[in-house]
mmCIF file of C-alpha atoms in Angstrom:
data_model
loop_
_atom_site.group_PDB
_atom_site.id
_atom_site.type_symbol
_atom_site.label_atom_id
_atom_site.label_comp_id
_atom_site.label_asym_id
_atom_site.label_seq_id
_atom_site.Cartn_x
_atom_site.Cartn_y
_atom_site.Cartn_z
ATOM 1 C CA MET A 1 6.462 -19.466 0.992
ATOM 2 C CA SER A 2 6.416 -15.685 1.269
ATOM 3 C CA ARG A 3 6.700 -12.957 3.836
ATOM 4 C CA GLN A 4 2.912 -12.551 3.800
ATOM 5 C CA ALA A 5 2.248 -14.954 6.679
ATOM 6 C CA LEU A 6 4.893 -13.223 8.822
ATOM 7 C CA GLU A 7 3.427 -9.806 7.996
ATOM 8 C CA SER A 8 0.031 -11.071 9.126
ATOM 9 C CA PHE A 9 1.582 -12.186 12.419
ATOM 10 C CA ILE A 10 3.282 -8.827 12.957
ATOM 11 C CA ASN A 11 0.021 -7.018 12.199
ATOM 12 C CA ARG A 12 -1.967 -9.275 14.579
ATOM 13 C CA GLN A 13 -4.086 -10.785 11.825
ATOM 14 C CA VAL A 14 -5.005 -14.053 13.483
ATOM 15 C CA GLY A 15 -7.125 -15.776 10.845
ATOM 16 C CA GLY A 16 -4.597 -16.737 8.175
ATOM 17 C CA SER A 17 -1.992 -19.477 7.825
ATOM 18 C CA LYS A 18 0.598 -19.722 10.577
ATOM 19 C CA ALA A 19 4.035 -18.388 9.732
ATOM 20 C CA LEU A 20 7.168 -20.524 10.078
ATOM 21 C CA LEU A 21 10.174 -18.762 11.604
ATOM 22 C CA THR A 22 12.916 -21.123 12.727
ATOM 23 C CA LEU A 23 16.457 -20.666 13.984
ATOM 24 C CA PHE A 24 18.913 -22.267 11.589
ATOM 25 C CA GLU A 25 22.168 -20.331 11.296
ATOM 26 C CA PRO A 26 24.378 -23.357 12.148
ATOM 27 C CA LEU A 27 22.529 -25.409 9.530
ATOM 28 C CA ALA A 28 22.979 -22.612 6.969
ATOM 29 C CA ALA A 29 26.746 -23.073 7.187
ATOM 30 C CA ARG A 30 26.332 -26.758 6.360
ATOM 31 C CA VAL A 31 24.038 -25.948 3.433
ATOM 32 C CA GLY A 32 26.722 -23.564 2.202
ATOM 33 C CA SER A 33 29.405 -26.292 2.576
ATOM 34 C CA MET A 34 31.495 -24.357 5.071
ATOM 35 C CA GLU A 35 32.350 -24.126 8.731
ATOM 36 C CA TYR A 36 30.048 -22.047 10.916
ATOM 37 C CA THR A 37 32.880 -19.760 12.035
ATOM 38 C CA ASP A 38 33.920 -19.162 8.421
ATOM 39 C CA MET A 39 30.375 -18.173 7.474
ATOM 40 C CA LEU A 40 30.153 -15.689 10.342
ATOM 41 C CA ALA A 41 33.391 -14.080 9.146
ATOM 42 C CA ASP A 42 32.034 -13.266 5.669
ATOM 43 C CA PRO A 43 28.933 -11.038 5.511
ATOM 44 C CA ALA A 44 28.142 -11.875 1.883
ATOM 45 C CA LEU A 45 28.269 -15.634 2.461
ATOM 46 C CA TRP A 46 26.400 -15.336 5.766
ATOM 47 C CA SER A 47 23.499 -13.528 4.116
ATOM 48 C CA ALA A 48 23.500 -15.745 1.017
ATOM 49 C CA ASN A 49 23.585 -18.989 3.004
ATOM 50 C CA LEU A 50 20.687 -17.909 5.194
ATOM 51 C CA ALA A 51 18.604 -17.065 2.122
ATOM 52 C CA LYS A 52 19.522 -20.339 0.433
ATOM 53 C CA THR A 53 18.572 -22.325 3.523
ATOM 54 C CA GLY A 54 15.384 -20.343 4.019
ATOM 55 C CA ARG A 55 14.276 -21.245 0.509
ATOM 56 C CA LEU A 56 15.234 -24.876 1.012
ATOM 57 C CA LEU A 57 13.250 -25.080 4.249
ATOM 58 C CA ASP A 58 10.293 -23.050 2.940
ATOM 59 C CA MET A 59 10.496 -20.462 5.710
ATOM 60 C CA ASP A 60 8.640 -17.155 5.917
ATOM 61 C CA GLY A 61 11.498 -15.271 7.510
ATOM 62 C CA LEU A 62 15.263 -15.241 8.031
ATOM 63 C CA MET A 63 16.795 -14.615 11.450
ATOM 64 C CA LEU A 64 20.398 -13.375 11.616
ATOM 65 C CA GLY A 65 22.705 -12.858 14.586
ATOM 66 C CA LEU A 66 21.310 -15.174 17.256
ATOM 67 C CA ASP A 67 24.668 -16.372 18.594
ATOM 68 C CA PRO A 68 25.168 -14.304 21.796
ATOM 69 C CA GLU A 69 28.955 -14.484 21.409
ATOM 70 C CA ILE A 70 28.730 -12.187 18.373
ATOM 71 C CA CYS A 71 27.885 -9.256 20.612
ATOM 72 C CA LEU A 72 30.992 -9.717 22.722
ATOM 73 C CA LYS A 73 33.389 -8.860 19.883
ATOM 74 C CA PRO A 74 33.043 -5.498 18.080
ATOM 75 C CA ASP A 75 34.512 -6.824 14.834
ATOM 76 C CA ALA A 76 32.159 -9.819 14.811
ATOM 77 C CA PHE A 77 29.181 -7.589 15.531
ATOM 78 C CA ALA A 78 30.126 -5.220 12.714
ATOM 79 C CA ILE A 79 30.188 -8.172 10.318
ATOM 80 C CA ALA A 80 26.747 -9.240 11.560
ATOM 81 C CA VAL A 81 25.302 -5.801 10.889
ATOM 82 C CA ASP A 82 26.887 -5.782 7.421
ATOM 83 C CA ALA A 83 25.436 -9.244 6.716
ATOM 84 C CA PHE A 84 22.012 -8.142 7.880
ATOM 85 C CA SER A 85 22.143 -5.016 5.722
ATOM 86 C CA ARG A 86 22.919 -7.171 2.691
ATOM 87 C CA MET A 87 20.098 -9.542 3.567
ATOM 88 C CA VAL A 88 17.576 -6.705 3.809
ATOM 89 C CA GLN A 89 18.653 -5.286 0.453
ATOM 90 C CA THR A 90 18.453 -8.587 -1.408
ATOM 91 C CA GLU A 91 15.792 -10.612 0.415
ATOM 92 C CA GLN A 92 13.277 -8.415 2.249
ATOM 93 C CA ASN A 93 10.817 -8.380 -0.649
ATOM 94 C CA TYR A 94 10.658 -12.165 -0.367
ATOM 95 C CA PHE A 95 11.370 -13.003 3.282
ATOM 96 C CA GLY A 96 10.724 -11.365 6.588
ATOM 97 C CA CYS A 97 14.129 -10.166 7.805
ATOM 98 C CA ILE A 98 14.658 -10.568 11.540
ATOM 99 C CA ALA A 99 17.705 -9.119 13.287
ATOM 100 C CA ALA A 100 18.811 -10.813 16.496
ATOM 101 C CA MET A 101 21.302 -10.091 19.242
ATOM 102 C CA ALA A 102 21.998 -11.009 22.835
ATOM 103 C CA GLY A 103 19.523 -9.472 25.240
ATOM 104 C CA PRO A 104 20.683 -6.884 27.794
ATOM 105 C CA LEU A 105 20.698 -9.274 30.755
ATOM 106 C CA THR A 106 22.607 -11.933 28.865
ATOM 107 C CA LEU A 107 25.126 -9.290 27.798
ATOM 108 C CA ALA A 108 25.555 -8.093 31.375
ATOM 109 C CA GLU A 109 26.061 -11.645 32.589
ATOM 110 C CA LYS A 110 28.605 -12.452 29.890
ATOM 111 C CA MET A 111 30.496 -9.157 29.945
ATOM 112 C CA LEU A 112 30.301 -8.190 33.629
ATOM 113 C CA GLY A 113 29.559 -11.513 35.270
ATOM 114 C CA ASN A 114 26.322 -10.235 36.805
ATOM 115 C CA ALA A 115 22.993 -9.645 35.080
ATOM 116 C CA ASP A 116 21.998 -7.209 37.839
ATOM 117 C CA GLN A 117 24.601 -4.776 36.474
ATOM 118 C CA VAL A 118 22.609 -4.404 33.264
ATOM 119 C CA ALA A 119 22.353 -0.612 33.655
ATOM 120 C CA GLU A 120 26.132 -0.285 33.242
ATOM 121 C CA LEU A 121 25.838 -1.487 29.640
ATOM 122 C CA LYS A 122 22.919 0.750 28.706
ATOM 123 C CA SER A 123 24.756 2.872 26.133
ATOM 124 C CA GLN A 124 26.559 -0.071 24.557
ATOM 125 C CA THR A 125 23.397 -2.159 24.271
ATOM 126 C CA VAL A 126 21.401 0.681 22.753
ATOM 127 C CA GLU A 127 24.184 1.406 20.274
ATOM 128 C CA MET A 128 24.239 -2.202 19.063
ATOM 129 C CA ALA A 129 20.459 -2.451 18.818
ATOM 130 C CA GLU A 130 20.304 0.836 16.936
ATOM 131 C CA ALA A 131 22.870 -0.414 14.399
ATOM 132 C CA TYR A 132 20.384 -3.119 13.444
ATOM 133 C CA CYS A 133 17.341 -0.834 13.629
ATOM 134 C CA LYS A 134 18.880 1.541 11.074
ATOM 135 C CA ASN A 135 18.507 -1.311 8.566
ATOM 136 C CA ARG A 136 14.767 -1.592 9.312
ATOM 137 C CA PRO A 137 14.331 -5.214 10.356
ATOM 138 C CA ASP A 138 10.787 -6.541 10.471
ATOM 139 C CA ILE A 139 11.471 -7.442 14.113
ATOM 140 C CA LEU A 140 14.512 -7.038 16.361
ATOM 141 C CA ILE A 141 14.779 -10.086 18.612
ATOM 142 C CA LEU A 142 16.740 -10.091 21.851
ATOM 143 C CA ARG A 143 17.946 -13.518 22.968
ATOM 144 C CA GLU A 144 17.881 -14.227 26.683
ATOM 145 C CA GLY A 145 18.585 -17.317 28.753
ATOM 146 C CA ARG A 146 18.825 -18.033 32.434
ATOM 147 C CA ALA A 147 19.967 -14.466 33.178
ATOM 148 C CA LEU A 148 16.373 -13.381 32.564
ATOM 149 C CA GLY A 149 14.457 -16.646 32.680
ATOM 150 C CA GLY A 150 15.839 -17.899 35.955
ATOM 151 C CA ALA A 151 14.872 -15.049 38.230
ATOM 152 C CA HIS A 152 12.097 -12.625 39.096
ATOM 153 C CA ILE A 153 11.798 -9.803 36.571
ATOM 154 C CA GLY A 154 12.388 -6.592 38.493
ATOM 155 C CA MET A 155 12.616 -2.873 37.809
ATOM 156 C CA PRO A 156 16.229 -2.894 36.455
ATOM 157 C CA HIS A 157 15.197 -5.469 33.871
ATOM 158 C CA ARG A 158 12.110 -3.497 32.900
ATOM 159 C CA LYS A 159 14.114 -0.275 32.581
ATOM 160 C CA ALA A 160 16.671 -1.936 30.306
ATOM 161 C CA TYR A 161 13.956 -3.172 27.989
ATOM 162 C CA ASN A 162 11.996 0.058 28.080
ATOM 163 C CA THR A 163 15.097 1.965 26.922
ATOM 164 C CA LEU A 164 15.551 -0.402 23.978
ATOM 165 C CA LYS A 165 11.857 -0.298 23.138
ATOM 166 C CA ASN A 166 11.877 3.508 23.021
ATOM 167 C CA MET A 167 14.901 3.535 20.729
ATOM 168 C CA ALA A 168 13.402 0.921 18.400
ATOM 169 C CA ALA A 169 10.118 2.832 18.262
ATOM 170 C CA TYR A 170 11.976 5.784 16.728
ATOM 171 C CA TYR A 171 12.748 3.510 13.757
ATOM 172 C CA SER A 172 9.287 1.882 13.838
ATOM 173 C CA VAL A 173 10.890 -1.499 14.569
ATOM 174 C CA PRO A 174 8.963 -3.834 16.897
ATOM 175 C CA LEU A 175 10.934 -5.680 19.567
ATOM 176 C CA GLY A 176 10.686 -9.327 20.481
ATOM 177 C CA ILE A 177 12.400 -11.588 22.942
ATOM 178 C CA TYR A 178 13.579 -15.146 22.335
ATOM 179 C CA ILE A 179 13.783 -16.817 25.727
ATOM 180 C CA GLU A 180 15.300 -20.192 26.561
ATOM 181 C CA ASP A 181 16.607 -21.993 29.645
ATOM 182 C CA TYR A 182 13.827 -20.435 31.740
ATOM 183 C CA HIS A 183 11.670 -21.492 34.661
ATOM 184 C CA GLN A 184 8.046 -22.010 33.655
ATOM 185 C CA GLU A 185 7.087 -19.817 36.633
ATOM 186 C CA VAL A 186 8.771 -16.823 34.945
ATOM 187 C CA ILE A 187 6.443 -16.860 31.918
ATOM 188 C CA PRO A 188 3.725 -14.619 33.456
ATOM 189 C CA ASP A 189 6.439 -12.119 34.456
ATOM 190 C CA LEU A 190 7.420 -11.625 30.805
ATOM 191 C CA ALA A 191 4.354 -9.401 30.387
ATOM 192 C CA LYS A 192 6.119 -6.862 32.628
ATOM 193 C CA LEU A 193 8.647 -6.188 29.863
ATOM 194 C CA LYS A 194 5.801 -4.866 27.684
ATOM 195 C CA LEU A 195 7.338 -6.198 24.482
ATOM 196 C CA PRO A 196 5.158 -6.895 21.460
ATOM 197 C CA PHE A 197 6.493 -10.379 20.727
ATOM 198 C CA VAL A 198 7.715 -13.306 22.810
ATOM 199 C CA PHE A 199 9.331 -16.367 21.177
ATOM 200 C CA PHE A 200 9.966 -19.465 23.247
ATOM 201 C CA GLY A 201 12.744 -22.011 23.105
ATOM 202 C CA ALA A 202 13.250 -24.876 25.537
ATOM 203 C CA ASP A 203 12.925 -24.294 29.277
ATOM 204 C CA GLN A 204 15.488 -25.464 31.844
ATOM 205 C CA GLU A 205 14.168 -29.021 31.529
ATOM 206 C CA GLY A 206 14.245 -28.974 27.731
ATOM 207 C CA LYS A 207 10.475 -28.620 27.466
ATOM 208 C CA ALA A 208 8.127 -26.225 25.695
ATOM 209 C CA PRO A 209 5.984 -23.783 27.683
ATOM 210 C CA SER A 210 2.659 -25.122 28.867
ATOM 211 C CA ILE A 211 -0.463 -24.358 26.854
ATOM 212 C CA ALA A 212 -2.011 -22.785 29.955
ATOM 213 C CA ALA A 213 0.935 -20.395 30.348
ATOM 214 C CA LEU A 214 0.718 -19.384 26.687
ATOM 215 C CA LYS A 215 -2.999 -18.695 27.005
ATOM 216 C CA ASP A 216 -2.388 -16.488 30.046
ATOM 217 C CA LEU A 217 0.411 -14.538 28.339
ATOM 218 C CA ALA A 218 -1.379 -14.070 25.009
ATOM 219 C CA PRO A 219 -3.607 -11.109 26.026
ATOM 220 C CA GLU A 220 -0.524 -9.217 27.265
ATOM 221 C CA VAL A 221 1.483 -9.341 24.018
ATOM 222 C CA ASP A 222 0.916 -8.874 20.284
ATOM 223 C CA GLY A 223 2.136 -12.325 19.297
ATOM 224 C CA ILE A 224 3.869 -15.485 20.502
ATOM 225 C CA GLY A 225 6.356 -17.848 18.856
ATOM 226 C CA VAL A 226 5.400 -21.363 19.936
ATOM 227 C CA PRO A 227 8.214 -23.955 19.776
ATOM 228 C CA LEU A 228 8.195 -27.299 17.996
ATOM 229 C CA ASP A 229 10.715 -30.081 18.562
ATOM 230 C CA PHE A 230 12.179 -30.484 15.069
ATOM 231 C CA LYS A 231 14.466 -33.265 16.311
ATOM 232 C CA ASP A 232 11.349 -35.377 16.927
ATOM 233 C CA PRO A 233 9.174 -34.697 13.859
ATOM 234 C CA GLU A 234 6.233 -36.791 15.021
ATOM 235 C CA GLN A 235 6.136 -34.978 18.342
ATOM 236 C CA ALA A 236 6.422 -31.663 16.479
ATOM 237 C CA ARG A 237 3.363 -32.573 14.404
ATOM 238 C CA GLN A 238 1.385 -33.364 17.536
ATOM 239 C CA GLN A 239 2.566 -30.140 19.203
ATOM 240 C CA ALA A 240 1.464 -28.119 16.181
ATOM 241 C CA LYS A 241 -1.969 -29.744 16.192
ATOM 242 C CA SER A 242 -2.339 -29.030 19.910
ATOM 243 C CA TYR A 243 -1.419 -25.380 19.437
ATOM 244 C CA MET A 244 -3.939 -25.041 16.601
ATOM 245 C CA GLU A 245 -6.684 -26.601 18.721
ATOM 246 C CA GLU A 246 -5.900 -24.974 22.061
ATOM 247 C CA LEU A 247 -4.781 -21.488 20.992
ATOM 248 C CA GLN A 248 -7.666 -20.484 18.766
ATOM 249 C CA GLY A 249 -7.925 -16.703 18.668
ATOM 250 C CA VAL A 250 -4.273 -16.289 19.741
ATOM 251 C CA ASN A 251 -1.785 -14.652 17.386
ATOM 252 C CA PHE A 252 1.086 -17.118 17.115
ATOM 253 C CA LEU A 253 3.620 -18.556 14.709
ATOM 254 C CA PHE A 254 5.651 -21.766 14.705
ATOM 255 C CA THR A 255 9.301 -21.691 15.705
ATOM 256 C CA ASN A 256 11.689 -24.379 16.923
ATOM 257 C CA LEU A 257 12.571 -25.603 20.384
ATOM 258 C CA ARG A 258 16.302 -25.554 19.568
ATOM 259 C CA GLU A 259 18.380 -24.257 16.664
ATOM 260 C CA LEU A 260 18.694 -26.443 13.599
ATOM 261 C CA ASP A 261 22.369 -27.394 13.346
ATOM 262 C CA ASN A 262 24.670 -29.429 11.145
ATOM 263 C CA SER A 263 23.253 -32.681 12.542
ATOM 264 C CA THR A 264 19.742 -31.859 11.310
ATOM 265 C CA ASP A 265 18.051 -34.547 9.214
ATOM 266 C CA LEU A 266 17.100 -32.442 6.192
ATOM 267 C CA GLU A 267 14.798 -35.019 4.631
ATOM 268 C CA ALA A 268 12.780 -35.413 7.823
ATOM 269 C CA THR A 269 12.739 -31.635 8.342
ATOM 270 C CA LEU A 270 11.424 -30.945 4.843
ATOM 271 C CA ALA A 271 8.669 -33.517 5.332
ATOM 272 C CA LEU A 272 7.808 -31.918 8.678
ATOM 273 C CA VAL A 273 7.649 -28.423 7.162
ATOM 274 C CA SER A 274 5.322 -29.667 4.451
ATOM 275 C CA ASP A 275 2.994 -31.105 7.097
ATOM 276 C CA LEU A 276 3.204 -27.939 9.194
ATOM 277 C CA ARG A 277 2.009 -25.933 6.208
ATOM 278 C CA SER A 278 -1.099 -28.128 6.117
ATOM 279 C CA ILE A 279 -1.628 -28.176 9.879
ATOM 280 C CA GLY A 280 -1.212 -24.405 10.171
ATOM 281 C CA SER A 281 -3.472 -23.450 7.289
#
């Protein structure tokens, strides 16, 4: 385990071993023997538990801040930024450090009740994203759900993302999107956002994106996070093998279909990770 595989992904070096970048903040609280809400209230413990879990799971990167609710409370968001700053200082030589926050459409839906009002939160969204970018994450990921994945991507959506992309470029931080609860038909539209990286969770039916859709999107982006179903390790192994066979020449890494939580079978997950290292090499 090292950040080398993730660096290769970011730099579009296709030939090496596939990086593993999974979502596991709820599981990190369990590993740290505490409640999830208690972990998110303490920046030192939040950062330390993520690093501890990342080492246990043999990950190439740590992702902090994925819970969209964090962005709705200024105090909670300030703690997240503090935790991320600590993680960068102590872990970035060893892990890729990925900052995450709710995407602009999800924020508009949650705060204003309408994703189409995304422009009204422009300043607030940029301010939050910049707080992370000042700590130089390897990638800043914006988490979106049905607010983006359930409708046609139009000009207001593209403008919101272009504003964030321009800000992040000032800090030389690449942007990515983690999208879940989407229609498969929306996948080609994601190219319109002109983001370097797209990471997929489960669609509205709980499924992964089709191989054909990934192949079509690949030329339009720098890299793709392809999801594996960690709750069904045997299926995850087969998915990984299919990606390796069908996506030759595509820059991708392995991520998970859903977050690893406190119900995760650690023994089965560790065995799966070991096999993924072999499959992805």
